[in-house]
XYZ file of C-alpha atoms in Angstrom:
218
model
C 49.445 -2.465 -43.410
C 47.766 -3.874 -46.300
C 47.217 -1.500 -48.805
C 44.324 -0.468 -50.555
C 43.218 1.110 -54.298
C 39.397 2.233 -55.050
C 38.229 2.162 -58.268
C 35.648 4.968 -58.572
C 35.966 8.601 -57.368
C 33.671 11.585 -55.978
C 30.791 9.146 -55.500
C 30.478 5.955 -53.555
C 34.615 5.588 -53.786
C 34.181 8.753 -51.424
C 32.370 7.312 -49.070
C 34.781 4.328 -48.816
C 37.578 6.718 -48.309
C 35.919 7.969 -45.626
C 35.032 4.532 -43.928
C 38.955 3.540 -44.565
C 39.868 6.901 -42.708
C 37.570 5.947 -39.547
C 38.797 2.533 -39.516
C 42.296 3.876 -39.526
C 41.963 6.291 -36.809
C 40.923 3.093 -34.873
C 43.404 0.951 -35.581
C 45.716 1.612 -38.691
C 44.425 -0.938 -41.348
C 44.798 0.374 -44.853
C 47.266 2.278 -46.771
C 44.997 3.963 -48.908
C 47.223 4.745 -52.314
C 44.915 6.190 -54.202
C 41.403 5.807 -56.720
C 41.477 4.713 -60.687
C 39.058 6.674 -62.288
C 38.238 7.146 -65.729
C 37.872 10.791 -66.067
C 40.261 14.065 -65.640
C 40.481 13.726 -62.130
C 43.968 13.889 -61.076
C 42.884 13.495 -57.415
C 39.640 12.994 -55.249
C 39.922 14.974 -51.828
C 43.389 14.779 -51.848
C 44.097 11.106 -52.772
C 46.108 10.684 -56.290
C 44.179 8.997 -59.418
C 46.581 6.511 -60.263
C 45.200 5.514 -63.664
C 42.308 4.708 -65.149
C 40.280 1.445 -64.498
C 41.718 -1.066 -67.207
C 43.578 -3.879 -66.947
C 46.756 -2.742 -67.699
C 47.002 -0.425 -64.918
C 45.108 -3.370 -62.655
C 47.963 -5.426 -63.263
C 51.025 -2.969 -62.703
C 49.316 -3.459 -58.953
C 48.093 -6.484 -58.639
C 52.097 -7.888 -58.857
C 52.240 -6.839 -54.954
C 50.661 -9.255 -53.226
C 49.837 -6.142 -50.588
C 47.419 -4.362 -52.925
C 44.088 -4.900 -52.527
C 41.054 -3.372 -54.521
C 37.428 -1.972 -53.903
C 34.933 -1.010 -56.567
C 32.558 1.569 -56.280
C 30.752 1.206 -59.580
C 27.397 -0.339 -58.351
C 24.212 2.003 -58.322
C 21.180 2.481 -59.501
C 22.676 3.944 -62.819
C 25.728 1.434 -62.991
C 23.692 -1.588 -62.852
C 24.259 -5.163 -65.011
C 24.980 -3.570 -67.905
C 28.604 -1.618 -66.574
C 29.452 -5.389 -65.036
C 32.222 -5.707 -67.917
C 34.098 -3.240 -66.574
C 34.680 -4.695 -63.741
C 34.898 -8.664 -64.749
C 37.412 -7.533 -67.368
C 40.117 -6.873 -65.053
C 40.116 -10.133 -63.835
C 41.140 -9.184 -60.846
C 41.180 -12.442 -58.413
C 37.927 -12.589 -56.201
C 40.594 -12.676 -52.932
C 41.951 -9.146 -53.680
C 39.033 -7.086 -53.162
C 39.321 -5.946 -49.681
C 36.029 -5.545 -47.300
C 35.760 -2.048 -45.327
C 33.301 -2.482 -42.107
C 32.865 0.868 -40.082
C 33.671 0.331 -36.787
C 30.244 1.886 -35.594
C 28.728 -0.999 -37.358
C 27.657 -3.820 -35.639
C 27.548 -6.857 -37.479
C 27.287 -10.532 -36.319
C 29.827 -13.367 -35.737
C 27.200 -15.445 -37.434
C 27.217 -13.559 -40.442
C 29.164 -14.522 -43.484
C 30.872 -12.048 -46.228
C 32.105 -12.322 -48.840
C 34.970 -10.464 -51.051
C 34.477 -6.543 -51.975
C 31.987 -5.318 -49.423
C 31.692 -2.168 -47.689
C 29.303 -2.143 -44.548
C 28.943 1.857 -43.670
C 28.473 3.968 -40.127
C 25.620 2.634 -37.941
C 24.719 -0.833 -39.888
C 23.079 -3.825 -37.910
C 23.369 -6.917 -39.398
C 21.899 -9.770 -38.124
C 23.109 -13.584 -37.497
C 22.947 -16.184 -40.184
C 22.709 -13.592 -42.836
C 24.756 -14.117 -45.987
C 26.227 -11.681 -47.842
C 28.087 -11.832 -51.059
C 30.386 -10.095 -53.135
C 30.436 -6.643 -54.472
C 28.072 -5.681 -51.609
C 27.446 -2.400 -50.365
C 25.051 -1.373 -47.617
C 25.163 2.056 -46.689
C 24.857 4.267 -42.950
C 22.423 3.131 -40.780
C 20.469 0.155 -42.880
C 18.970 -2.722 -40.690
C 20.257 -6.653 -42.456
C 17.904 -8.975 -40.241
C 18.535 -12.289 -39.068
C 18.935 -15.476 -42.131
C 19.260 -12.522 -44.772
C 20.878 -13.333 -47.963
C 21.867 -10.610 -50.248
C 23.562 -12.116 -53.205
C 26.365 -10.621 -55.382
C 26.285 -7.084 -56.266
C 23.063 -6.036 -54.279
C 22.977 -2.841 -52.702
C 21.127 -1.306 -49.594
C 20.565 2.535 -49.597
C 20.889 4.357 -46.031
C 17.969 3.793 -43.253
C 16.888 0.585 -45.571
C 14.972 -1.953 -43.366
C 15.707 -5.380 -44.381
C 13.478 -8.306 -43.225
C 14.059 -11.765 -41.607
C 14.734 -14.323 -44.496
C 14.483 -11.839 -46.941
C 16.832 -13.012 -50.291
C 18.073 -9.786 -52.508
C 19.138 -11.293 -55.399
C 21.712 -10.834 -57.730
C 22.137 -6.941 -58.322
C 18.821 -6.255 -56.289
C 18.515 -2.391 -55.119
C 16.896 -1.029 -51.925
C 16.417 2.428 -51.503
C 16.628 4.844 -49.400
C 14.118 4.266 -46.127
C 12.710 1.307 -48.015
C 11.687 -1.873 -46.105
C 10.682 -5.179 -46.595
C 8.257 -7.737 -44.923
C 9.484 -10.802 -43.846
C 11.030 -13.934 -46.071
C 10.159 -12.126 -49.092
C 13.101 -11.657 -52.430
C 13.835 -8.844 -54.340
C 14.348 -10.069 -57.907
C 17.771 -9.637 -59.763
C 18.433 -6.423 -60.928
C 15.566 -4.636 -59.742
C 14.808 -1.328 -57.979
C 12.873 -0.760 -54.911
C 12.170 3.005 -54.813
C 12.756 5.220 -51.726
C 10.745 4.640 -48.982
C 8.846 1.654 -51.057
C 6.970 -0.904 -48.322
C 7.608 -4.680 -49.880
C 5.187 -7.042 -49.098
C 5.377 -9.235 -51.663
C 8.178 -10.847 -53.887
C 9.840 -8.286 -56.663
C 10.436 -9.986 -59.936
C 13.591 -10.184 -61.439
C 14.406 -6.187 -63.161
C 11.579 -5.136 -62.052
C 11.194 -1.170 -60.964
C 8.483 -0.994 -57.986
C 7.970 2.219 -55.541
C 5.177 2.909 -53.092
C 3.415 1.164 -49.869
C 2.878 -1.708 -50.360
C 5.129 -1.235 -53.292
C 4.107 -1.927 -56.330
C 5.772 -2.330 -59.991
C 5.987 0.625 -62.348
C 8.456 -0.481 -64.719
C 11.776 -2.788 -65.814
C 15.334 -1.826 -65.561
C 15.997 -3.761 -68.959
C-alpha cells in the first residue's frame, strides 16, 4: 500500500481521514501514518501528529518514495495569502496523493490533477478539468466541460454548471449554483446558497440570487 500523510487536522484533514477509511474498507489503498499539524495536537481521532508542517519534517518523509501527501489548508479563511505554507515545502507536484470516495461517481472523461479529494456522493461530469489542490466536498454536482483550476474549492450540495471555469482559488459555497459557461474569478467567494448568473470578478465576495457582489477578499 502506498502510504499516506495529511497535513491539517480536526478540520478538512478529518474529512480526508474519513474518505481514506471508506476507500480502505473497499479495497485497502492507503496506509494512513498520520497528520502534521502545527498546533498541540498530539493526535486527531486517533491518528499520531507526526510533526509540524515545515520542511524539515516534509523531507524526513519525502526520502520514501511510498509517502505521499494531502493538504487540507484551503478554505474560505486559508485562502491566497496561507499559499506559502504550502509552496515552501517544495514538495514535488507527483507526491500529493488524490482521495475519490467510492460513492462518487466521476467520469472517465474527466481529468485530475495532483492533491484532490472528491467526497461521498459527487457527480462529475465528462470533459471537466480539474486541477491541483482541489477539493469538492459530499454531494456537489461538477457538470460536463467544467474547469476548476488550482486550489478552487466546492462546498457540499454546490451545483456547478456546464462550461463553467472556477478559477484559480475560486470558492463555492454551500448549496450555491451557477448558470451555465459562466467563471468565478480567482480568489473569490460565492456565499451559501448564492444563484450565479453572471461572471464573478477576480476576489470578489458575492452572496444572494442572482448573486451579487458585496465585497473583496483582498
Amino acid at each position: 500500500m502506498k502510504k499516506l500523510i495529511i497535513m491539517g487536522g480536526y478540520g478538512n484533514g478529518s474529512v480526508v481521514q474519513s474518505t481514506v477509511e471508506d476507500i480502505n474498507a473497499v479495497e485497502k489503498q492507503w496506509e494512513l501514518l498520520g497528520f502534521l499539524n502545527d498546533g498541540d495536537l498530539t493526535e486527531v481521532n486517533g491518528y499520531p501528529v507526526l510533526g509540524k508542517i515545515d520542511k524539515a519534517t516534509v523531507d524526513r518523509y519525502l526520502s520514501d518514495p511510498d509517502v505521499y501527501f494531502f493538504y487540507t489548508l484551503i478554505s474560505v479563511k486559508l485562502n491566497y495569502r496561507y499559499l506559502s505554507k504550502l509552496t515552501d515545502l517544495q514538495i514535488p507536484e507527483e507526491r500529493f496523493a488524490t482521495i475519490i470516495h467510492p460513492t462518487a461517481v466521476v467520469s472517465k472523461f474527466a481529468q485530475i490533477g495532483h492533491g484532490v479529494c472528491i467526497q461521498p456522493f459527487v457527480s462529475v461530469g465528462p470533459n471537466t478539468r480539474i486541477g491541483n489542490h482541489v477539493q469538492i466536498f459530499a454531494q456537489a454536482l461538477v457538470g460536463h466541460g467544467a474547469k476548476l483550476d488550482n486550489y478552487s474549492y466546492v462546498a457540499n450540495n454546490a451545483c456547478i454548471g456546464a462550461d463553467v471555469h472556477l478559477k484559480e482559488g475560486a470558492y463555492l459555497g454551500t448549496n450555491a449554483t451557477t448558470l451555465e459557461f459562466v467563471s468565478l474569478g480567482e480568489w473569490s467567494v460565492t456565499g451559501i446558497g448564492s444563484v450565479v448568473l453572471k461572471d464573478v470578478p477576480d476576489y470578489a465576495k458575492v452572496v444572494g440570487s442572482p448573486a451579487r457582489v458585496i465585497g473583496s477578499t483582498k
